[in-house]
Tab-separated table of C-alpha atoms in Angstrom:
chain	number	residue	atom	x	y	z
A	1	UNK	CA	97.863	129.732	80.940
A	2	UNK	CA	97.025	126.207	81.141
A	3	UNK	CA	95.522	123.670	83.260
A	4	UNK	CA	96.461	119.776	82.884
A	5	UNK	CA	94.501	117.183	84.284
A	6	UNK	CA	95.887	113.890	84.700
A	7	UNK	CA	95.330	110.936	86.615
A	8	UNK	CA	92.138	108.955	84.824
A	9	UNK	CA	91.481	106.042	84.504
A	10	UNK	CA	89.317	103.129	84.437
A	11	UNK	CA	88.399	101.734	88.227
A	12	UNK	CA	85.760	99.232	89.404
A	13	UNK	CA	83.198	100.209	92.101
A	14	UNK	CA	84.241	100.779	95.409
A	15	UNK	CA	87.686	101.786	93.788
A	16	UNK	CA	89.827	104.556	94.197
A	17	UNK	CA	91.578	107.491	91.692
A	18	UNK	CA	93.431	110.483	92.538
A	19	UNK	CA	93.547	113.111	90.061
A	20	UNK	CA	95.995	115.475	90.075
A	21	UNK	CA	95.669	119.242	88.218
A	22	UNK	CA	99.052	121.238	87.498
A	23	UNK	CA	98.862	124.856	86.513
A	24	UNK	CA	101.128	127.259	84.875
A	25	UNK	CA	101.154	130.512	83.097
A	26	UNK	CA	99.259	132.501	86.231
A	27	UNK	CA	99.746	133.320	90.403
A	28	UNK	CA	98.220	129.839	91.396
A	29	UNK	CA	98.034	130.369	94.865
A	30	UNK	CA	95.910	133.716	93.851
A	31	UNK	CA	93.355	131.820	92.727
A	32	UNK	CA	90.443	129.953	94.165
A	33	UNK	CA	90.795	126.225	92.580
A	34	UNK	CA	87.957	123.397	91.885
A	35	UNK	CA	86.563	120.313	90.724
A	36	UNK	CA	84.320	120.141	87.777
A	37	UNK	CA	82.661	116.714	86.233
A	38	UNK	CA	80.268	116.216	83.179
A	39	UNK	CA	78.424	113.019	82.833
A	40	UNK	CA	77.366	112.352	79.507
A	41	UNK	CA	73.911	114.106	78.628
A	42	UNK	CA	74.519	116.158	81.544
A	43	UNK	CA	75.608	119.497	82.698
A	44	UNK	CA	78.947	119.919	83.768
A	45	UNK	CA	78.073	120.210	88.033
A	46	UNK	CA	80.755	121.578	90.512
A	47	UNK	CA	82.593	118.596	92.832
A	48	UNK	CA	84.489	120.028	95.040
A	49	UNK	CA	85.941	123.901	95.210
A	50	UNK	CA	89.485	124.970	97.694
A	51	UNK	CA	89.988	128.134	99.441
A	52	UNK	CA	93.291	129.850	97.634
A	53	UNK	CA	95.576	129.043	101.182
A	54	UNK	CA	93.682	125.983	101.381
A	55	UNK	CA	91.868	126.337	104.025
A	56	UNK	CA	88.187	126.381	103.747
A	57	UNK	CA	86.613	123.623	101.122
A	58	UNK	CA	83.395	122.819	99.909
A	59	UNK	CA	81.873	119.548	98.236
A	60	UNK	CA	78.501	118.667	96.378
A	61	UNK	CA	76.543	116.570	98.441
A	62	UNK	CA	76.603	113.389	96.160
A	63	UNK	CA	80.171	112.818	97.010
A	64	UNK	CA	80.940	114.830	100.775
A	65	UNK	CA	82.679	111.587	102.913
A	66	UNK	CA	84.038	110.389	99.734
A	67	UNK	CA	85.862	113.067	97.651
A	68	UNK	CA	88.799	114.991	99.061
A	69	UNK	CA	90.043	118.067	97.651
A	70	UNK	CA	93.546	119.241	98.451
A	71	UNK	CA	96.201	121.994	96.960
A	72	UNK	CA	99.931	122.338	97.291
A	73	UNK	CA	100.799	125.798	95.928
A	74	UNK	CA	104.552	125.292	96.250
A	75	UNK	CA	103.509	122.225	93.104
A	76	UNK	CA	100.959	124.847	91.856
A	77	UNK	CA	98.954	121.600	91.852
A	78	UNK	CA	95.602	120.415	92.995
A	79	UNK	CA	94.656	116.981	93.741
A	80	UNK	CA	91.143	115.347	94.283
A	81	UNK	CA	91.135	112.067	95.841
A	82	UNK	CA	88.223	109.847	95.190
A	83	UNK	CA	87.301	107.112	97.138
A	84	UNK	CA	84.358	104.263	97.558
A	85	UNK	CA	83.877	105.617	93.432
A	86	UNK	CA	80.432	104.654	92.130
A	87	UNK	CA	79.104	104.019	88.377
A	88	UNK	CA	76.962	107.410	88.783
A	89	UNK	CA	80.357	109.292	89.321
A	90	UNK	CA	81.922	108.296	85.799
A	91	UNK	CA	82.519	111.616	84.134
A	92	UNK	CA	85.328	114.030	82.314
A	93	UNK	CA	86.793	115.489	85.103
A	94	UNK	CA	87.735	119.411	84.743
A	95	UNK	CA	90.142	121.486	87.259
A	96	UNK	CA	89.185	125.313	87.199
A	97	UNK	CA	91.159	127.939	88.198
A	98	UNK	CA	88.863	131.291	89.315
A	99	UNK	CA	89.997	134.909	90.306
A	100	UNK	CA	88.797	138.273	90.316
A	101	UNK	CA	86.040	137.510	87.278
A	102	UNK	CA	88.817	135.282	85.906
A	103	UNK	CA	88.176	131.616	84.454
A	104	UNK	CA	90.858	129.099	83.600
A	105	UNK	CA	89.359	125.765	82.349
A	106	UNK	CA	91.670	122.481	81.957
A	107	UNK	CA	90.689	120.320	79.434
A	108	UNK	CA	89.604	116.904	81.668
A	109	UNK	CA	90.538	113.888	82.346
A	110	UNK	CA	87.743	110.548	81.877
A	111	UNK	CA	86.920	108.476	85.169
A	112	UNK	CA	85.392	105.535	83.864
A	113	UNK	CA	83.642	103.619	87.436
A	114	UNK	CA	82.486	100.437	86.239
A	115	UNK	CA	83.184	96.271	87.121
């Protein structure tokens, strides 16, 4: 099983980053798919969390309007694209795959939001 984040990076306030999260190894499109972030000296919070058809979404309330989360299980990939990015939203971005009592962690990807 594995998870890969990619798509990082560096970007100045009011910028925008998509990252991208490609799975293998297990039935993606079985499986309930999400966001995580972890500031540093924080815990790691939940961003943003897709339905396994794609369907239904949810989004913390720090970045609903902002933050979209999408899936393409024919890619077995899912994307989060981040727009109007703050300083308060630099953190090591983590995909996670969940089914049936099942975790699958990637291993993150560092947005860095600053001028």
């Amino acid at each position: 099983v594995q998870l890969v984040e990619s798509g990082g990076g560096l970007v100045q306030p009011g910028g925008s980053l998509r990252l991208s999260c490609a799975a293998s190894g297990f039935t993606f499109s079985m499986y309930r798919m999400s966001w995580h972030r972890q500031a540093p000296g924080k815990e790691r919070e939940l961003v943003a969390g897709i339905s396994r058809g794609g369907g239904s979404t949810n989004y913390a309330d720090s970045v609903k309007g902002r933050f979209t989360i999408s899936r393409d299980n024919a890619k077995n990939t899912v994307y989060l694209q981040m727009n109007s990015l703050k300083p308060e939203d630099t953190a090591v971005y983590y995909c996670n795959a969940h089914w049936n009592g099942l975790d699958y962690w990637g291993k993150g990807t560092l947005v860095t939001v600053s001028s």
